[in-house]
Tab-separated table of C-alpha atoms in Angstrom:
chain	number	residue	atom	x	y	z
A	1	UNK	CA	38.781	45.347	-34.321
A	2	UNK	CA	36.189	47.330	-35.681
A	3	UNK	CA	34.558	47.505	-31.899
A	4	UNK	CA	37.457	49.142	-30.739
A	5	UNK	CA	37.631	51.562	-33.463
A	6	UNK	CA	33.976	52.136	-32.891
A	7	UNK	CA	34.324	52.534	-28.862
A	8	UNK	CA	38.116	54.833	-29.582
A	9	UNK	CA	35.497	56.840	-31.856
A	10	UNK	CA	32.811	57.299	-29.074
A	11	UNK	CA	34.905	58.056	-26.236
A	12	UNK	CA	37.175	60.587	-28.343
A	13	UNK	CA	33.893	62.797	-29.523
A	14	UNK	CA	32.519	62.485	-26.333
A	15	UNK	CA	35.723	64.603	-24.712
A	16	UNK	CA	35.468	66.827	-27.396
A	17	UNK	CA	31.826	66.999	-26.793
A	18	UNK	CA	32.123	68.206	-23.706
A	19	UNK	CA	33.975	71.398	-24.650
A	20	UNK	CA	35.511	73.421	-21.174
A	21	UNK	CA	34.516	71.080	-18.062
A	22	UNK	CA	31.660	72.519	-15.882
A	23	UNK	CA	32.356	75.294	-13.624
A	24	UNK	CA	31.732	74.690	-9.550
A	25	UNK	CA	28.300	75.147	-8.584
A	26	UNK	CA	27.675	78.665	-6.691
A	27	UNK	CA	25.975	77.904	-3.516
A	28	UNK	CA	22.768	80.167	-2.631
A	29	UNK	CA	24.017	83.056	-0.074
A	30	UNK	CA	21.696	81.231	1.587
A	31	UNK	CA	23.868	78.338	2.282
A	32	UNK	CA	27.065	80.531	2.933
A	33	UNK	CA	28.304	79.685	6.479
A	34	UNK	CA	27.087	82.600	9.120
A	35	UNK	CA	29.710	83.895	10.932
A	36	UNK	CA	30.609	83.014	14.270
A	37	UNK	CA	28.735	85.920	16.189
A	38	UNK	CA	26.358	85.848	19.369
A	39	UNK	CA	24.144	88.471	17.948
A	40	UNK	CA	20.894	87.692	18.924
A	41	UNK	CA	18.793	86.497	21.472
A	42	UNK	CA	19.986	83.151	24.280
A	43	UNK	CA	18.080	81.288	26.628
A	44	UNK	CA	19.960	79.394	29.714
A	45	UNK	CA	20.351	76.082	29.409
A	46	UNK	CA	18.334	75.157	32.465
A	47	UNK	CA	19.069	71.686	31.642
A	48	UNK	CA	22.586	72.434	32.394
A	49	UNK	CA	22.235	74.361	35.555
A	50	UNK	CA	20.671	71.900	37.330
A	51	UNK	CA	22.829	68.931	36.254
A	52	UNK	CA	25.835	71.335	37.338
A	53	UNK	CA	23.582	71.998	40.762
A	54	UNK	CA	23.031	68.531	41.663
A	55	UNK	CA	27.099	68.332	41.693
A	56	UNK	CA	27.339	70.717	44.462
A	57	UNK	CA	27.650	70.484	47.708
A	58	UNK	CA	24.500	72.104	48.506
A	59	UNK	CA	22.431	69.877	46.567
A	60	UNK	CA	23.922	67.009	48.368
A	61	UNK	CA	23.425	68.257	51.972
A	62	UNK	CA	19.645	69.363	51.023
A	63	UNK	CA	18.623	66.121	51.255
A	64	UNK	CA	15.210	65.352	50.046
A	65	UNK	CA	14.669	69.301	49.815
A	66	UNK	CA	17.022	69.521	46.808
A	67	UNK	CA	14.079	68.881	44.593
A	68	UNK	CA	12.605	72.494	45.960
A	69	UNK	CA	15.992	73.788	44.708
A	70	UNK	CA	15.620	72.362	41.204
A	71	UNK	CA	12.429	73.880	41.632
A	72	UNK	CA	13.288	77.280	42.285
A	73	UNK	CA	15.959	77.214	39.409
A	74	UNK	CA	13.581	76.851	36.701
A	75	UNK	CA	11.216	79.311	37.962
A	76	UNK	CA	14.464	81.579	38.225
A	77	UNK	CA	15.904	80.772	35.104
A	78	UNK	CA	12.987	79.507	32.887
A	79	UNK	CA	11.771	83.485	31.993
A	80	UNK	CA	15.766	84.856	31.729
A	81	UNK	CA	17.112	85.616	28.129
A	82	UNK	CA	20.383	87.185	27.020
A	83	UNK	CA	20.207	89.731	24.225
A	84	UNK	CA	23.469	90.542	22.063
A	85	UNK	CA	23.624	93.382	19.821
A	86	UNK	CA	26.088	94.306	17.499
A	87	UNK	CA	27.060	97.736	19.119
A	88	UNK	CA	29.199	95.327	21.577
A	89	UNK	CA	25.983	95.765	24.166
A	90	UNK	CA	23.724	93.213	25.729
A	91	UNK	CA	20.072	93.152	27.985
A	92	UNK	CA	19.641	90.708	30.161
A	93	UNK	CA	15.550	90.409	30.477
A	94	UNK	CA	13.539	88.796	32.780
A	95	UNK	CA	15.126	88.930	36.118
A	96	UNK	CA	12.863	88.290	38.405
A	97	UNK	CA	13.001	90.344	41.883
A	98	UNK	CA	11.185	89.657	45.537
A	99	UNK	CA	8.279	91.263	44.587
A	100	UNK	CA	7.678	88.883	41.913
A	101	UNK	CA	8.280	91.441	39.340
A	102	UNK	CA	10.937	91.129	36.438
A	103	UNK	CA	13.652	93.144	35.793
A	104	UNK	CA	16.363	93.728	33.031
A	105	UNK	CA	19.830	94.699	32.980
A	106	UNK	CA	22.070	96.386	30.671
A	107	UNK	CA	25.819	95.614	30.359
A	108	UNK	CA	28.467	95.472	27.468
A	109	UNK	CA	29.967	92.381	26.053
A	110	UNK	CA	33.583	92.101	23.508
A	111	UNK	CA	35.265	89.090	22.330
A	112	UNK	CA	39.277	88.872	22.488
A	113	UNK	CA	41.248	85.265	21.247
A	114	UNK	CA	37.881	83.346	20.479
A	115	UNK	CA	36.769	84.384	24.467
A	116	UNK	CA	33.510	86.780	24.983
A	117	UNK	CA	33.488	88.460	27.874
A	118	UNK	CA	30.526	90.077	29.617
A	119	UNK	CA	30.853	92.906	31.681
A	120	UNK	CA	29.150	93.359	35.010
A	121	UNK	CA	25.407	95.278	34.321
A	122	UNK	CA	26.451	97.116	36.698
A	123	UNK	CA	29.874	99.036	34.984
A	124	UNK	CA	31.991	97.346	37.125
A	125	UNK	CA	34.989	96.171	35.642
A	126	UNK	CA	36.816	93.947	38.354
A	127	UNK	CA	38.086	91.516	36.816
A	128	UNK	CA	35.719	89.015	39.209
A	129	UNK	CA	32.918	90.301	38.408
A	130	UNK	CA	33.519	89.472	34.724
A	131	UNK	CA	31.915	86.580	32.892
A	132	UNK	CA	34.331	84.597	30.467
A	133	UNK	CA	32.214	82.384	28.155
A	134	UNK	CA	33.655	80.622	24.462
A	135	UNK	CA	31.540	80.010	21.460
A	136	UNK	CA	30.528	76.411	20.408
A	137	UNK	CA	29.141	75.359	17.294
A	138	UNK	CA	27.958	79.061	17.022
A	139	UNK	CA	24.842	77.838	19.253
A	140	UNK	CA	26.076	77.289	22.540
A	141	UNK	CA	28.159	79.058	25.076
A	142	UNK	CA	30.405	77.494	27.053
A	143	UNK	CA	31.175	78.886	30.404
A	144	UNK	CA	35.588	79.678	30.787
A	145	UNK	CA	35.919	80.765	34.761
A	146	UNK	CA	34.225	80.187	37.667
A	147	UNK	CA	31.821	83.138	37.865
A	148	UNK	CA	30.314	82.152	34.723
A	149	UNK	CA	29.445	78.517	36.460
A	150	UNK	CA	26.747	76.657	35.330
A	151	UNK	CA	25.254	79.328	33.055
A	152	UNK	CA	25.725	77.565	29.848
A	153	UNK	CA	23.653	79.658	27.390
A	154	UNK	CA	21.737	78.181	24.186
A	155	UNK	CA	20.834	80.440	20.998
A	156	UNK	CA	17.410	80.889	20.733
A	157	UNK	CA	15.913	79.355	17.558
């Protein structure tokens, strides 16, 4: 009996010992999650491309010369970067042209129901010539029509 007074004792000042229960632990702003934007800088997922490539038709009917076109898609491909600003803009840098030269482009980009679209770099604003691409995992985007194909793009790091 007196064990259980004893323990009903210890338990009861321990609650009261306690006082008000612990408020939540404020996470650093550093852990806060980022918001889902594509501001920044994005590499194509050359990866990607050619798996997509070596699906095609082309590939197929190349024969042993569809290695030279895997080839020619990472030089192509390897140097081109995507850069998003936040004024709704974007460069495309690196382009390379026949005189072995690179080239950029400048276009604008929005984003409408969770799609971004890019706008041709050249102000044209057929809908064709429009690429339709959807964020994932705020690292990756996902090409949504056909004329944005095989260019998934990857958030540089």
């Amino acid at each position: 009996m007196k064990n259980k007074i004893l323990q009903f004792i210890i338990i009861f000042s321990f609650i009261f010992a306690l006082g008000e229960m612990p408020k939540g632990w404020n996470k650093p702003s550093s852990y806060n999650q980022e918001s889902n934007s594509i501001v920044g800088t994005w590499n194509i997922d050359i990866d990607k491309v050619i798996e997509e490539y070596k699906k095609t038709s082309e590939y197929k009917e190349a024969g042993e010369y569809g290695g030279v076109g895997v080839e020619m898609i990472k030089q192509i491909f390897s140097l081109m970067q995507f850069e998003f600003k936040d004024d709704g803009s974007y460069i495309i840098l690196g382009v390379p042209n026949p005189n072995g030269e690179t080239e950029s482009f400048k276009g604008a980009w929005g984003e409408s129901n969770g799609f971004i679209t890019l706008k041709s770099p050249e102000g044209g604003n057929a809908p064709g010539e429009e690429l339709v691409f959807k964020l994932f995992k705020n690292d990756t985007l996902v090409p949504e029509n056909k004329e944005a194909g095989m260019f998934y793009l990857l958030r540089e790091k």
